[in-house]
Amino acid sequence: MKYPDSFKIIIVPPLILLLLLFSCKMHYVNPDFRQTYQQYNELLHSDSMKTSYLKVHTDNGNVYLLEDWDLNESGDMLTGVGKGYNYNRMLVTEGSMAVPVNSIVILETNDISSIKSLDGSRKAGLAILTIGNIIGGILCAVYPKACWGSCPTFYIDQSPGTSIHRVSAEAFSRSVRPSLEQSDIDALQYRKHGKQLVNITMTNEAYETHAVNMVNLLAVPAQPEENIFHDKDGTFYRCNGMISPSSAFGPEGPCLEAISAIDDLERISLTDSTDLTEKEIIELEFTGSMMNNPALVMNFRQTLLTTFLIYSGISYMGNEISDVFTVLETNDKAGKTRLEFYDRISTIEIWIQKNDKNRWERIDQFTETGPIAKNLQIIPLCTDWSNNSDIRKVRICMTRGMWKLDFAGLVNILDTVEPMRLLPKWVSSYGMYDEDILEKLSYDDDQYLASLSGDRYELSFLLPDNDVDYELFLLARGYYLEWARQEWYDQKDLTRLRKLLTWDQGTMEAMAREYKNVEGIMESVFWNSKIVLP
């Protein structure tokens, strides 16, 4: 894949915590030093600067701006020619230099080809933190805040080209930078008979770098009349007796048709034109649902509202993006701080009506990042909930325009179960078996597969030799770094960024209006800017 020189893109992690540099103040001994660094940084990012560059941030606060670089033979030292600045951004070295790889926090480059040219063993130690240069297409140039972005996407027993909307799972969606790496469980909504191979395709269909630590399959035996679900904490439940609501009402009126079955029909709302935190309630009613241990099951995913807000924050950072991420990775206070706006919009609260009919009790909440694959999860409810009534009521409280709901129903929990954990038996890249990749994806350790844009891997898992059906789940661990667009640099506005972080009323009202102007086109741009692999 060749990327035109006229497009310079930076890979950046695009989610909740990447905007927090400005919650911490940075002090410099002499502002003139900072100004000199900024001027050189501007030159590197200007269209007139055609020379490839690498911007290297280290854990002691230093930054190196290199115009020629490579890894040494052992892969533990990055060598190059350029300029080095200390944490005060004072020029301290110029010419040839070497930087230990284990001291590097984040990298930025406008030449992804130089990273792709490294062999796999050397790239794995570097590309997991690499930033690159790509083209986003005509639609992305017009609507850069609506461009496709995702974590690794997975397809089970099918080709990625079958349908751009038929993604089985998107893994570790919240792990948007190295220190946020985590494990993630996704219901594949797929059953397979024992003693058979399960084939899963892992792809990088976005302009991103994926650092994949592990991909395993979780399998739970299930009888035909049973279902297996997991909650947000990774507990698995064996259930039966699933029923759909008898009625469902939202602000728009009846909405039962959209949420009564697990299918392709979703209930979607639009945001408020002046308040992005405006809530809405869907009230469900169930009749004939006398269950000993009831639970609510939902199939859901996010809209593109979070994508818009985060991409807006990235664009306000402009060409200082990698400086921001370095602070997030090295400053504990900045890295742990949560954005107020995400807290306000990111959950789906579940309430039930108690026996006295006049009191509603909050039970728990769903929350799952990602607008691509649907999440099928469970929340146990009260065992004594309305056992003396034929009618049970549930309220779903969530942010308007934030969620797509495919299904909401009740099940009866039989017991909790422990899934079998299966390691991949076979991994191929470009049609060739690769034992090195197989080892990297099998265990939660310090080995990573560095997947760049357009990469595709085939994984095969063998189910146990039992004459039963298995409900399947994906267990993956890692993190990813998204590539920003050149168009974002033109919107650099650090003052507006600070106002976004503090939920300034005037700024948020303006952003609500801005989102309203593109809300109708966001979905089309997003899905059409995806890299469709064969």
Short mmCIF file of C-alpha atoms in Angstrom, two decimals:
data_model
loop_
_atom_site.label_atom_id
_atom_site.label_comp_id
_atom_site.label_asym_id
_atom_site.label_seq_id
_atom_site.Cartn_x
_atom_site.Cartn_y
_atom_site.Cartn_z
CA MET A 1 0.00 0.00 0.00
CA LYS A 2 1.53 3.31 -1.09
CA TYR A 3 0.65 6.61 0.52
CA PRO A 4 0.95 9.90 -1.42
CA ASP A 5 3.59 12.32 -0.12
CA SER A 6 1.03 15.12 -0.08
CA PHE A 7 -0.70 13.57 2.93
CA LYS A 8 0.97 13.73 6.34
CA ILE A 9 -0.84 11.88 9.07
CA ILE A 10 0.12 11.26 12.67
CA ILE A 11 -0.94 8.18 14.59
CA VAL A 12 -2.46 9.16 17.89
CA PRO A 13 -4.56 7.39 20.52
CA PRO A 14 -8.05 8.85 20.17
CA LEU A 15 -10.12 8.42 23.27
CA ILE A 16 -10.96 9.55 26.72
CA LEU A 17 -7.60 10.26 28.28
CA LEU A 18 -5.60 11.72 25.44
CA LEU A 19 -6.66 15.34 26.00
CA LEU A 20 -5.37 15.71 29.53
CA LEU A 21 -2.04 17.42 29.12
CA PHE A 22 -3.63 20.68 30.06
CA SER A 23 -4.75 19.42 33.45
CA CYS A 24 -1.04 19.57 34.33
CA LYS A 25 1.17 22.61 33.94
CA MET A 26 4.55 22.28 32.27
CA HIS A 27 7.27 24.67 33.37
CA TYR A 28 10.23 25.78 31.29
CA VAL A 29 13.34 27.59 32.49
CA ASN A 30 13.32 29.97 29.53
CA PRO A 31 10.34 30.45 27.19
CA ASP A 32 12.75 31.26 24.35
CA PHE A 33 13.87 27.63 24.37
CA ARG A 34 10.28 26.51 24.00
CA GLN A 35 9.69 28.97 21.17
CA THR A 36 12.71 27.65 19.23
CA TYR A 37 11.43 24.09 19.59
CA GLN A 38 7.94 25.12 18.47
CA GLN A 39 9.32 26.85 15.40
CA TYR A 40 11.23 23.74 14.37
CA ASN A 41 8.18 21.60 15.09
CA GLU A 42 6.10 23.86 12.82
CA LEU A 43 8.69 23.44 10.09
CA LEU A 44 8.54 19.68 10.36
CA HIS A 45 4.77 19.71 9.92
CA SER A 46 4.60 22.32 7.15
CA ASP A 47 3.72 21.25 3.62
CA SER A 48 6.96 22.75 2.38
CA MET A 49 8.96 20.29 4.47
CA LYS A 50 9.14 17.20 2.23
CA THR A 51 11.93 15.47 4.15
CA SER A 52 10.91 12.42 6.18
CA TYR A 53 11.22 12.92 9.91
CA LEU A 54 10.96 10.99 13.15
CA LYS A 55 10.04 12.72 16.41
CA VAL A 56 11.18 10.69 19.42
CA HIS A 57 9.93 11.35 22.97
CA THR A 58 11.78 9.65 25.83
CA ASP A 59 10.82 8.93 29.42
CA ASN A 60 13.10 11.65 30.84
CA GLY A 61 11.25 14.37 28.91
CA ASN A 62 13.75 14.75 26.08
CA VAL A 63 12.67 14.89 22.44
CA TYR A 64 14.73 14.14 19.34
CA LEU A 65 13.80 15.39 15.86
CA LEU A 66 15.50 13.10 13.35
CA GLU A 67 15.65 13.32 9.57
CA ASP A 68 17.52 10.04 9.13
CA TRP A 69 17.14 7.03 11.39
CA ASP A 70 17.38 3.27 11.77
CA LEU A 71 17.55 0.54 14.41
CA ASN A 72 20.85 -1.14 15.17
CA GLU A 73 21.25 -4.84 14.46
CA SER A 74 20.23 -5.93 17.96
CA GLY A 75 17.15 -3.67 17.85
CA ASP A 76 17.83 -1.99 21.19
CA MET A 77 19.12 1.36 19.93
CA LEU A 78 17.54 3.90 17.59
CA THR A 79 20.22 5.81 15.72
CA GLY A 80 19.82 8.88 13.56
CA VAL A 81 20.83 12.38 12.55
CA GLY A 82 19.00 15.47 13.75
CA LYS A 83 18.46 17.64 16.81
CA GLY A 84 17.91 16.81 20.48
CA TYR A 85 16.08 18.96 23.04
CA ASN A 86 15.93 18.50 26.81
CA TYR A 87 12.77 18.74 28.91
CA ASN A 88 13.06 22.53 28.87
CA ARG A 89 13.11 22.30 25.05
CA MET A 90 16.60 23.74 24.91
CA LEU A 91 18.75 22.42 22.06
CA VAL A 92 21.38 20.17 23.66
CA THR A 93 22.69 18.07 20.79
CA GLU A 94 22.85 18.16 17.02
CA GLY A 95 24.14 15.69 14.44
CA SER A 96 24.50 11.93 14.97
CA MET A 97 22.86 10.45 18.06
CA ALA A 98 21.57 7.19 19.53
CA VAL A 99 18.47 6.67 21.70
CA PRO A 100 17.85 3.47 23.73
CA VAL A 101 14.63 1.86 22.51
CA ASN A 102 13.52 1.02 26.06
CA SER A 103 13.51 4.76 26.91
CA ILE A 104 11.12 5.70 24.07
CA VAL A 105 7.61 6.72 25.11
CA ILE A 106 6.03 7.76 21.82
CA LEU A 107 7.14 8.24 18.23
CA GLU A 108 5.81 10.43 15.46
CA THR A 109 6.71 10.20 11.78
CA ASN A 110 5.45 11.31 8.38
CA ASP A 111 7.05 8.29 6.67
CA ILE A 112 5.27 5.04 7.47
CA SER A 113 7.21 3.26 4.72
CA SER A 114 10.38 3.44 6.80
CA ILE A 115 8.61 1.56 9.58
CA LYS A 116 7.04 -1.01 7.28
CA SER A 117 10.45 -1.75 5.77
CA LEU A 118 11.78 -3.07 9.09
CA ASP A 119 11.68 -6.82 9.51
CA GLY A 120 9.09 -8.24 11.89
CA SER A 121 11.31 -8.84 14.93
CA ARG A 122 12.73 -5.31 14.85
CA LYS A 123 9.41 -3.65 14.04
CA ALA A 124 7.67 -5.34 16.98
CA GLY A 125 9.86 -3.45 19.40
CA LEU A 126 9.26 -0.13 17.70
CA ALA A 127 6.03 -0.02 15.73
CA ILE A 128 3.84 -0.53 18.79
CA LEU A 129 4.60 3.10 19.55
CA THR A 130 4.93 4.33 15.99
CA ILE A 131 3.03 7.15 14.38
CA GLY A 132 2.51 7.25 10.62
CA ASN A 133 1.47 8.90 7.39
CA ILE A 134 -1.58 7.93 5.32
CA ILE A 135 -4.39 9.16 3.09
CA GLY A 136 -7.94 9.18 4.39
CA GLY A 137 -9.80 9.70 1.11
CA ILE A 138 -11.94 12.50 -0.26
CA LEU A 139 -14.76 12.09 2.25
CA CYS A 140 -12.31 12.13 5.16
CA ALA A 141 -10.77 15.33 3.84
CA VAL A 142 -14.20 16.98 3.90
CA TYR A 143 -15.40 15.35 7.16
CA PRO A 144 -12.17 14.43 9.03
CA LYS A 145 -13.97 13.94 12.36
CA ALA A 146 -16.14 11.21 10.83
CA CYS A 147 -13.38 8.99 9.42
CA TRP A 148 -13.21 5.31 10.21
CA GLY A 149 -11.31 4.40 13.33
CA SER A 150 -11.32 1.22 15.37
CA CYS A 151 -9.30 -1.23 17.35
CA PRO A 152 -8.56 -4.66 15.82
CA THR A 153 -11.65 -6.08 14.12
CA PHE A 154 -12.48 -9.81 14.08
CA TYR A 155 -14.56 -11.98 11.76
CA ILE A 156 -15.52 -15.55 12.63
CA ASP A 157 -15.79 -18.16 9.86
CA GLN A 158 -16.22 -15.47 7.20
CA SER A 159 -14.24 -13.13 5.00
CA PRO A 160 -13.91 -9.46 6.03
CA GLY A 161 -15.18 -8.55 2.56
CA THR A 162 -18.50 -10.36 3.12
CA SER A 163 -20.14 -7.26 4.61
CA ILE A 164 -18.59 -4.11 5.96
CA HIS A 165 -21.15 -4.16 8.78
CA ARG A 166 -20.72 -7.83 9.75
CA VAL A 167 -17.91 -7.49 12.29
CA SER A 168 -17.97 -10.20 14.98
CA ALA A 169 -15.94 -8.25 17.55
CA GLU A 170 -13.74 -5.20 18.06
CA ALA A 171 -11.15 -5.84 20.75
CA PHE A 172 -9.86 -3.72 23.67
CA SER A 173 -11.72 -0.63 22.40
CA ARG A 174 -10.76 1.46 25.45
CA SER A 175 -7.04 0.68 25.24
CA VAL A 176 -6.10 3.74 23.25
CA ARG A 177 -2.49 4.03 24.41
CA PRO A 178 0.17 1.75 25.96
CA SER A 179 -0.52 2.39 29.63
CA LEU A 180 -4.23 1.67 29.09
CA GLU A 181 -3.61 -1.85 27.80
CA GLN A 182 -6.24 -4.27 29.05
CA SER A 183 -7.98 -7.56 28.34
CA ASP A 184 -11.38 -7.49 26.69
CA ILE A 185 -14.11 -10.13 26.34
CA ASP A 186 -16.57 -10.01 23.45
CA ALA A 187 -19.49 -12.33 22.80
CA LEU A 188 -19.08 -13.62 19.24
CA GLN A 189 -22.81 -14.52 19.16
CA TYR A 190 -21.83 -17.76 17.48
CA ARG A 191 -22.23 -21.45 18.30
CA LYS A 192 -20.05 -24.26 17.04
CA HIS A 193 -20.18 -28.04 17.44
CA GLY A 194 -17.33 -29.78 19.27
CA LYS A 195 -14.24 -31.25 17.62
CA GLN A 196 -14.17 -28.65 14.89
CA LEU A 197 -11.90 -25.82 13.85
CA VAL A 198 -13.06 -22.28 14.48
CA ASN A 199 -11.50 -19.84 12.03
CA ILE A 200 -11.16 -16.19 13.05
CA THR A 201 -9.79 -13.40 10.88
CA MET A 202 -8.10 -10.49 12.67
CA THR A 203 -7.73 -7.33 10.59
CA ASN A 204 -6.42 -3.79 10.76
CA GLU A 205 -8.98 -2.01 8.59
CA ALA A 206 -8.20 1.48 9.83
CA TYR A 207 -5.26 3.86 9.70
CA GLU A 208 -3.85 2.70 13.01
CA THR A 209 -1.11 0.76 14.73
CA HIS A 210 -2.34 -2.22 16.77
CA ALA A 211 -0.15 -3.74 19.45
CA VAL A 212 -1.77 -7.15 20.04
CA ASN A 213 -0.57 -9.03 23.08
CA MET A 214 -2.94 -12.02 23.05
CA VAL A 215 -5.92 -13.51 21.20
CA ASN A 216 -7.65 -16.53 22.80
CA LEU A 217 -11.03 -18.17 22.37
CA LEU A 218 -13.38 -18.83 25.29
CA ALA A 219 -15.82 -21.71 24.89
CA VAL A 220 -18.74 -22.70 27.15
CA PRO A 221 -20.82 -25.88 26.58
CA ALA A 222 -24.52 -25.04 26.18
CA GLN A 223 -27.67 -27.07 25.65
CA PRO A 224 -30.04 -26.04 22.83
CA GLU A 225 -32.47 -24.39 25.27
CA GLU A 226 -29.68 -22.52 27.10
CA ASN A 227 -27.81 -19.29 26.48
CA ILE A 228 -24.46 -18.14 27.85
CA PHE A 229 -23.87 -14.45 28.61
CA HIS A 230 -21.13 -12.45 30.32
CA ASP A 231 -21.28 -9.25 32.34
CA LYS A 232 -18.97 -6.25 32.22
CA ASP A 233 -16.75 -7.80 34.92
CA GLY A 234 -16.14 -11.04 33.03
CA THR A 235 -18.50 -13.34 34.95
CA PHE A 236 -20.29 -15.91 32.78
CA TYR A 237 -23.90 -17.00 33.35
CA ARG A 238 -25.82 -20.00 32.07
CA CYS A 239 -29.39 -18.89 31.39
CA ASN A 240 -32.69 -20.02 29.91
CA GLY A 241 -36.19 -18.70 29.27
CA MET A 242 -35.25 -15.57 27.30
CA ILE A 243 -38.26 -13.35 26.57
CA SER A 244 -38.71 -10.06 24.72
CA PRO A 245 -40.61 -7.09 26.16
CA SER A 246 -44.35 -6.97 25.72
CA SER A 247 -44.06 -3.21 25.22
CA ALA A 248 -41.31 -0.60 24.86
CA PHE A 249 -41.72 3.18 24.88
CA GLY A 250 -39.14 5.90 24.31
CA PRO A 251 -39.46 9.65 23.76
CA GLU A 252 -40.49 8.91 20.19
CA GLY A 253 -43.29 6.58 21.29
CA PRO A 254 -43.45 2.79 20.78
CA CYS A 255 -40.09 1.25 19.86
CA LEU A 256 -40.72 -2.44 20.50
CA GLU A 257 -40.05 -3.56 16.93
CA ALA A 258 -36.46 -2.28 16.98
CA ILE A 259 -35.40 -3.95 20.26
CA SER A 260 -37.50 -7.14 20.45
CA ALA A 261 -35.05 -9.42 18.61
CA ILE A 262 -31.32 -9.84 18.00
CA ASP A 263 -31.16 -8.78 14.38
CA ASP A 264 -30.00 -5.91 12.16
CA LEU A 265 -32.76 -3.51 13.25
CA GLU A 266 -31.55 -1.02 15.87
CA ARG A 267 -33.21 1.71 17.88
CA ILE A 268 -31.30 4.97 17.32
CA SER A 269 -31.99 8.51 18.51
CA LEU A 270 -30.51 11.90 17.68
CA THR A 271 -28.61 14.22 20.01
CA ASP A 272 -30.02 17.39 21.51
CA SER A 273 -29.05 20.44 19.44
CA THR A 274 -27.63 22.37 22.41
CA ASP A 275 -26.87 19.80 25.16
CA LEU A 276 -24.85 16.67 24.40
CA THR A 277 -25.56 15.27 27.88
CA GLU A 278 -29.36 15.32 27.48
CA LYS A 279 -30.77 12.00 28.73
CA GLU A 280 -33.60 9.85 27.45
CA ILE A 281 -35.51 6.95 29.00
CA ILE A 282 -36.87 3.81 27.40
CA GLU A 283 -39.39 1.98 29.55
CA LEU A 284 -39.83 -1.75 29.02
CA GLU A 285 -42.71 -3.85 30.27
CA PHE A 286 -42.58 -7.63 30.58
CA THR A 287 -45.63 -9.83 31.17
CA GLY A 288 -45.70 -13.47 32.21
CA SER A 289 -42.08 -13.23 33.34
CA MET A 290 -42.13 -15.14 36.62
CA MET A 291 -38.41 -15.95 37.02
CA ASN A 292 -36.50 -17.08 40.10
CA ASN A 293 -33.30 -15.25 39.13
CA PRO A 294 -34.07 -12.63 36.46
CA ALA A 295 -31.46 -10.70 34.48
CA LEU A 296 -31.53 -8.14 31.70
CA VAL A 297 -29.70 -8.92 28.48
CA MET A 298 -28.88 -6.18 25.98
CA ASN A 299 -27.26 -6.09 22.54
CA PHE A 300 -25.88 -2.59 21.89
CA ARG A 301 -23.09 -0.40 20.53
CA GLN A 302 -22.14 3.27 20.46
CA THR A 303 -22.98 5.85 17.84
CA LEU A 304 -20.29 8.22 16.51
CA LEU A 305 -20.83 10.94 19.13
CA THR A 306 -17.77 9.91 21.15
CA THR A 307 -15.74 9.64 17.95
CA PHE A 308 -16.67 13.22 17.07
CA LEU A 309 -15.80 14.61 20.50
CA ILE A 310 -12.47 12.84 20.73
CA TYR A 311 -11.45 13.72 17.19
CA SER A 312 -12.38 17.31 17.98
CA GLY A 313 -10.04 17.25 20.97
CA ILE A 314 -7.24 15.78 18.85
CA SER A 315 -7.69 18.45 16.20
CA TYR A 316 -7.41 21.21 18.83
CA MET A 317 -3.98 19.81 19.80
CA GLY A 318 -2.67 20.38 16.29
CA ASN A 319 0.98 19.55 15.77
CA GLU A 320 1.67 19.19 19.51
CA ILE A 321 -0.15 15.86 19.68
CA SER A 322 2.86 13.68 20.44
CA ASP A 323 3.94 16.08 23.20
CA VAL A 324 0.52 15.59 24.80
CA PHE A 325 0.73 11.81 24.64
CA THR A 326 4.16 11.80 26.19
CA VAL A 327 2.76 13.59 29.24
CA LEU A 328 -0.11 11.10 29.43
CA GLU A 329 2.31 8.18 29.39
CA THR A 330 4.78 9.63 31.91
CA ASN A 331 2.61 11.70 34.26
CA ASP A 332 0.46 9.52 36.55
CA LYS A 333 -1.87 12.34 37.53
CA ALA A 334 -2.60 13.30 33.94
CA GLY A 335 -2.94 9.70 32.83
CA LYS A 336 -5.45 8.77 35.51
CA THR A 337 -7.65 11.83 35.18
CA ARG A 338 -10.94 11.22 33.40
CA LEU A 339 -12.62 13.62 31.09
CA GLU A 340 -15.78 15.07 32.52
CA PHE A 341 -17.63 14.95 29.22
CA TYR A 342 -17.04 11.19 28.81
CA ASP A 343 -18.28 10.47 32.32
CA ARG A 344 -21.48 12.31 31.50
CA ILE A 345 -22.36 10.37 28.36
CA SER A 346 -20.72 6.94 28.49
CA THR A 347 -23.10 4.72 30.50
CA ILE A 348 -26.46 3.01 30.08
CA GLU A 349 -28.15 2.92 33.50
CA ILE A 350 -30.62 0.15 34.32
CA TRP A 351 -33.47 0.80 36.76
CA ILE A 352 -36.29 -1.52 37.90
CA GLN A 353 -39.67 -0.74 39.41
CA LYS A 354 -39.96 -2.17 42.89
CA ASN A 355 -42.94 -4.00 44.34
CA ASP A 356 -44.55 -0.88 45.80
CA LYS A 357 -44.91 0.45 42.18
CA ASN A 358 -43.95 3.95 43.21
CA ARG A 359 -40.22 3.44 43.63
CA TRP A 360 -37.51 2.87 41.04
CA GLU A 361 -34.17 1.35 42.01
CA ARG A 362 -30.94 1.73 40.06
CA ILE A 363 -29.36 -1.71 39.59
CA ASP A 364 -26.23 -1.34 37.48
CA GLN A 365 -24.99 0.04 34.18
CA PHE A 366 -23.68 -1.07 30.81
CA THR A 367 -20.75 0.68 29.18
CA GLU A 368 -18.68 -0.44 26.22
CA THR A 369 -16.58 1.66 23.89
CA GLY A 370 -16.85 1.25 20.13
CA PRO A 371 -19.32 1.95 17.30
CA ILE A 372 -18.59 -1.11 15.13
CA ALA A 373 -19.41 -4.50 16.69
CA LYS A 374 -22.43 -5.11 18.91
CA ASN A 375 -21.94 -6.05 22.56
CA LEU A 376 -24.17 -8.74 24.04
CA GLN A 377 -24.01 -8.49 27.83
CA ILE A 378 -26.04 -9.29 30.95
CA ILE A 379 -26.94 -7.54 34.21
CA PRO A 380 -28.41 -9.67 37.04
CA LEU A 381 -31.50 -8.10 38.65
CA CYS A 382 -33.10 -8.58 42.07
CA THR A 383 -34.24 -12.13 42.83
CA ASP A 384 -37.24 -10.79 44.80
CA TRP A 385 -38.24 -8.37 42.04
CA SER A 386 -42.03 -8.41 41.52
CA ASN A 387 -42.35 -12.14 42.07
CA ASN A 388 -45.97 -11.59 43.02
CA SER A 389 -46.83 -9.79 39.81
CA ASP A 390 -47.34 -10.73 36.17
CA ILE A 391 -45.84 -7.39 35.08
CA ARG A 392 -42.25 -6.24 35.49
CA LYS A 393 -40.91 -2.88 34.37
CA VAL A 394 -37.37 -1.80 33.45
CA ARG A 395 -36.08 1.63 32.59
CA ILE A 396 -33.05 2.21 30.38
CA CYS A 397 -31.56 5.66 30.99
CA MET A 398 -28.88 6.88 28.56
CA THR A 399 -27.55 9.88 26.68
CA ARG A 400 -29.58 10.92 23.65
CA GLY A 401 -27.89 10.03 20.39
CA MET A 402 -25.11 8.03 22.10
CA TRP A 403 -26.31 4.43 21.76
CA LYS A 404 -27.77 1.99 19.25
CA LEU A 405 -29.96 -0.64 20.89
CA ASP A 406 -30.59 -3.89 19.05
CA PHE A 407 -32.19 -6.00 21.79
CA ALA A 408 -33.31 -5.83 25.40
CA GLY A 409 -34.90 -8.84 27.08
CA LEU A 410 -35.14 -10.90 30.26
CA VAL A 411 -33.52 -14.25 30.99
CA ASN A 412 -33.47 -16.56 33.98
CA ILE A 413 -30.01 -17.24 35.44
CA LEU A 414 -29.37 -20.91 36.20
CA ASP A 415 -25.82 -20.64 37.50
CA THR A 416 -22.40 -19.17 36.83
CA VAL A 417 -19.91 -21.07 34.69
CA GLU A 418 -16.20 -21.01 33.90
CA PRO A 419 -15.32 -20.95 30.20
CA MET A 420 -12.65 -23.13 28.63
CA ARG A 421 -9.73 -21.06 27.37
CA LEU A 422 -8.38 -22.14 23.98
CA LEU A 423 -5.08 -20.99 22.48
CA PRO A 424 -4.73 -20.60 18.72
CA LYS A 425 -3.48 -23.76 16.96
CA TRP A 426 -2.56 -22.06 13.71
CA VAL A 427 -1.85 -18.47 12.63
CA SER A 428 -1.11 -17.42 9.08
CA SER A 429 -0.09 -14.08 7.57
CA TYR A 430 -0.50 -13.50 3.85
CA GLY A 431 -1.42 -17.17 3.52
CA MET A 432 1.76 -18.45 5.20
CA TYR A 433 1.95 -20.19 8.58
CA ASP A 434 3.88 -18.04 11.05
CA GLU A 435 5.07 -19.71 14.24
CA ASP A 436 6.50 -16.46 15.63
CA ILE A 437 3.11 -14.70 15.42
CA LEU A 438 1.42 -17.79 16.91
CA GLU A 439 3.64 -17.51 19.97
CA LYS A 440 3.05 -13.78 20.33
CA LEU A 441 -0.75 -14.14 20.24
CA SER A 442 -1.04 -17.16 22.55
CA TYR A 443 -0.14 -15.69 25.93
CA ASP A 444 -0.42 -12.55 28.04
CA ASP A 445 3.26 -11.68 28.19
CA ASP A 446 5.72 -9.08 26.94
CA GLN A 447 5.52 -10.18 23.29
CA TYR A 448 3.40 -8.11 20.89
CA LEU A 449 2.29 -8.38 17.31
CA ALA A 450 2.62 -4.96 15.67
CA SER A 451 -0.18 -4.75 13.11
CA LEU A 452 -0.19 -1.83 10.67
CA SER A 453 -2.92 -0.56 8.37
CA GLY A 454 -4.10 -3.20 5.90
CA ASP A 455 -2.68 -6.20 7.79
CA ARG A 456 -4.70 -9.40 8.06
CA TYR A 457 -4.14 -12.59 10.07
CA GLU A 458 -5.98 -15.93 10.06
CA LEU A 459 -6.27 -17.74 13.40
CA SER A 460 -7.61 -21.27 13.89
CA PHE A 461 -8.81 -22.76 17.19
CA LEU A 462 -9.70 -26.40 17.85
CA LEU A 463 -12.75 -27.10 20.01
CA PRO A 464 -12.55 -30.01 22.50
CA ASP A 465 -13.52 -33.52 21.47
CA ASN A 466 -17.03 -33.39 22.94
CA ASP A 467 -20.36 -34.00 21.25
CA VAL A 468 -21.81 -30.69 22.45
CA ASP A 469 -22.42 -27.19 21.23
CA TYR A 470 -20.18 -24.36 22.43
CA GLU A 471 -21.03 -20.71 22.91
CA LEU A 472 -17.95 -18.74 21.84
CA PHE A 473 -16.32 -15.56 23.16
CA LEU A 474 -13.19 -13.69 22.15
CA LEU A 475 -10.55 -12.82 24.75
CA ALA A 476 -8.00 -10.31 23.47
CA ARG A 477 -5.41 -8.07 25.08
CA GLY A 478 -3.41 -5.14 23.75
CA TYR A 479 -3.73 -1.49 22.81
CA TYR A 480 -3.84 0.63 19.69
CA LEU A 481 -2.73 4.02 18.41
CA GLU A 482 -4.84 5.82 15.86
CA TRP A 483 -3.50 7.96 13.03
CA ALA A 484 -4.66 11.56 12.99
CA ARG A 485 -5.39 13.49 9.82
CA GLN A 486 -3.50 16.39 8.31
CA GLU A 487 -6.77 18.34 8.28
CA TRP A 488 -6.78 18.31 12.08
CA TYR A 489 -3.63 20.42 12.23
CA ASP A 490 -5.46 23.33 10.65
CA GLN A 491 -7.91 23.41 13.59
CA LYS A 492 -5.30 23.74 16.34
CA ASP A 493 -6.84 25.67 19.22
CA LEU A 494 -5.44 24.99 22.70
CA THR A 495 -7.82 27.47 24.33
CA ARG A 496 -10.81 25.64 22.91
CA LEU A 497 -9.29 22.35 24.04
CA ARG A 498 -9.10 23.57 27.65
CA LYS A 499 -12.74 24.65 27.46
CA LEU A 500 -13.73 21.25 26.10
CA LEU A 501 -11.98 19.54 29.02
CA THR A 502 -13.77 21.68 31.60
CA TRP A 503 -17.14 21.35 29.87
CA ASP A 504 -17.41 25.07 29.27
CA GLN A 505 -21.09 25.72 28.58
CA GLY A 506 -20.59 28.00 25.58
CA THR A 507 -18.05 25.65 24.01
CA MET A 508 -20.23 22.58 24.51
CA GLU A 509 -23.27 24.30 23.05
CA ALA A 510 -21.17 25.21 20.00
CA MET A 511 -19.97 21.61 19.70
CA ALA A 512 -23.54 20.34 19.96
CA ARG A 513 -24.48 22.56 17.03
CA GLU A 514 -21.39 21.47 15.09
CA TYR A 515 -22.21 17.80 15.64
CA LYS A 516 -25.80 18.40 14.62
CA ASN A 517 -24.58 19.71 11.27
CA VAL A 518 -22.72 16.47 10.52
CA GLU A 519 -24.79 13.93 12.47
CA GLY A 520 -26.69 12.92 9.36
CA ILE A 521 -23.56 12.23 7.29
CA MET A 522 -21.31 10.73 10.01
CA GLU A 523 -22.39 7.11 9.47
CA SER A 524 -21.95 7.23 5.72
CA VAL A 525 -18.47 8.79 5.91
CA PHE A 526 -17.39 6.46 8.70
CA TRP A 527 -18.29 3.19 6.98
CA ASN A 528 -17.20 4.30 3.52
CA SER A 529 -13.74 5.33 4.76
CA LYS A 530 -13.03 1.84 6.08
CA ILE A 531 -10.25 -0.13 4.41
CA VAL A 532 -12.12 -3.10 2.90
CA LEU A 533 -9.81 -6.10 2.80
CA PRO A 534 -10.38 -9.00 0.37
#
